[in-house]
Short mmCIF file of C-alpha atoms in Angstrom, two decimals:
data_model
loop_
_atom_site.label_atom_id
_atom_site.label_comp_id
_atom_site.label_asym_id
_atom_site.label_seq_id
_atom_site.Cartn_x
_atom_site.Cartn_y
_atom_site.Cartn_z
CA ILE A 36 -0.04 0.00 0.04
CA HIS A 37 0.91 3.62 -0.33
CA ILE A 38 0.18 5.96 2.47
CA ALA A 39 1.22 9.56 3.55
CA GLY A 40 1.22 11.15 7.13
CA TYR A 41 2.82 12.93 9.68
CA VAL A 42 5.35 10.81 12.12
CA VAL A 43 4.20 11.25 15.30
CA VAL A 44 6.77 8.69 17.26
CA ARG A 45 10.02 7.16 16.15
CA GLN A 46 11.55 4.46 18.26
CA ARG A 47 14.96 2.48 17.58
CA PRO A 48 15.00 0.14 21.07
CA PRO A 49 18.71 -1.31 21.08
CA THR A 50 17.07 -5.00 21.95
CA ALA A 51 15.19 -5.03 18.39
CA LYS A 52 18.57 -5.58 16.54
CA GLY A 53 18.37 -2.47 14.33
CA THR A 54 14.62 -2.58 13.53
CA VAL A 55 12.91 0.74 13.96
CA PHE A 56 8.97 1.49 14.89
CA ALA A 57 7.22 4.41 13.94
CA SER A 58 3.73 5.73 14.04
CA LEU A 59 2.20 7.65 11.05
CA GLU A 60 -0.90 9.99 11.67
CA ASP A 61 -3.27 10.75 8.62
CA GLU A 62 -6.76 12.13 8.57
CA SER A 63 -7.96 8.48 9.33
CA GLY A 64 -5.76 8.02 12.62
CA LEU A 65 -2.40 6.28 13.65
CA LEU A 66 -0.67 3.47 11.66
CA ASP A 67 2.00 1.84 13.16
CA MET A 68 5.34 1.24 11.13
CA ILE A 69 8.15 -1.36 11.03
CA LEU A 70 11.54 -0.30 9.40
CA HIS A 71 13.79 -3.47 9.31
CA LYS A 72 17.61 -2.51 9.25
CA ASN A 73 18.30 -2.71 5.66
CA VAL A 74 15.18 -0.09 5.00
CA TYR A 75 16.00 2.07 7.83
CA GLU A 76 19.78 2.10 6.72
CA LYS A 77 18.54 3.19 3.33
CA TYR A 78 16.23 5.88 4.22
CA ARG A 79 17.54 6.98 7.40
CA ASP A 80 18.33 10.62 6.61
CA THR A 81 15.27 11.11 4.95
CA PHE A 82 13.10 9.29 7.98
CA LEU A 83 14.97 11.44 10.50
CA GLU A 84 14.79 14.81 8.61
CA HIS A 85 11.31 14.97 7.47
CA SER A 86 8.10 14.88 9.71
CA PHE A 87 5.64 14.33 6.72
CA LEU A 88 6.36 10.91 4.60
CA LYS A 89 4.93 9.26 1.80
CA VAL A 90 5.47 5.52 2.49
CA ARG A 91 5.20 2.24 0.42
CA GLY A 92 4.95 -0.94 2.52
CA THR A 93 2.93 -4.18 3.00
CA LEU A 94 -0.10 -4.22 5.43
CA GLN A 95 1.09 -7.36 8.45
CA ARG A 96 -1.43 -8.14 11.21
CA GLU A 97 -0.88 -10.19 14.26
CA GLY A 98 -4.08 -10.85 16.24
CA ASP A 99 -5.73 -7.44 16.51
CA ALA A 100 -2.69 -5.42 15.62
CA ILE A 101 -2.08 -3.82 12.13
CA SER A 102 1.22 -2.42 11.11
CA LEU A 103 2.96 -1.43 7.92
CA LEU A 104 5.99 -3.40 7.01
CA VAL A 105 7.94 -0.64 5.10
CA ARG A 106 9.55 -1.07 1.67
CA SER A 107 10.49 2.56 0.85
CA LEU A 108 9.85 6.01 1.79
CA ALA A 109 10.18 9.67 0.66
CA PRO A 110 9.31 13.31 1.80
CA LEU A 111 5.58 13.99 1.25
CA PHE A 112 6.23 17.47 -0.12
CA ALA A 113 7.96 17.84 -3.66
CA ALA A 114 10.16 20.64 -2.39
CA GLU A 115 11.34 18.35 0.13
CA GLY A 116 12.82 15.75 -2.05
CA GLY A 117 10.27 13.65 -4.34
CA SER A 118 8.69 10.75 -5.17
CA VAL A 119 8.27 6.97 -3.34
CA PRO A 120 10.63 4.63 -5.15
CA ASP A 121 9.87 1.45 -6.28
#
């Protein structure tokens, strides 16, 4: 899926072996995101420097919890840097 919104939480727990967790807010509410180490390292600067992001990934469901397994991300506004890569 593709989604865009405001990153309200960023977490990188030392026990998660490089996995980063974040929450993205849009007009419908909050969505938890998971960035595995390789994705985080590739998009680290964009992820840390921009509050509004366009994100591409796969929805993942575990019980009642739904999260987005992030594949790529980019700044939401064109003036901040462009489009979401494949």
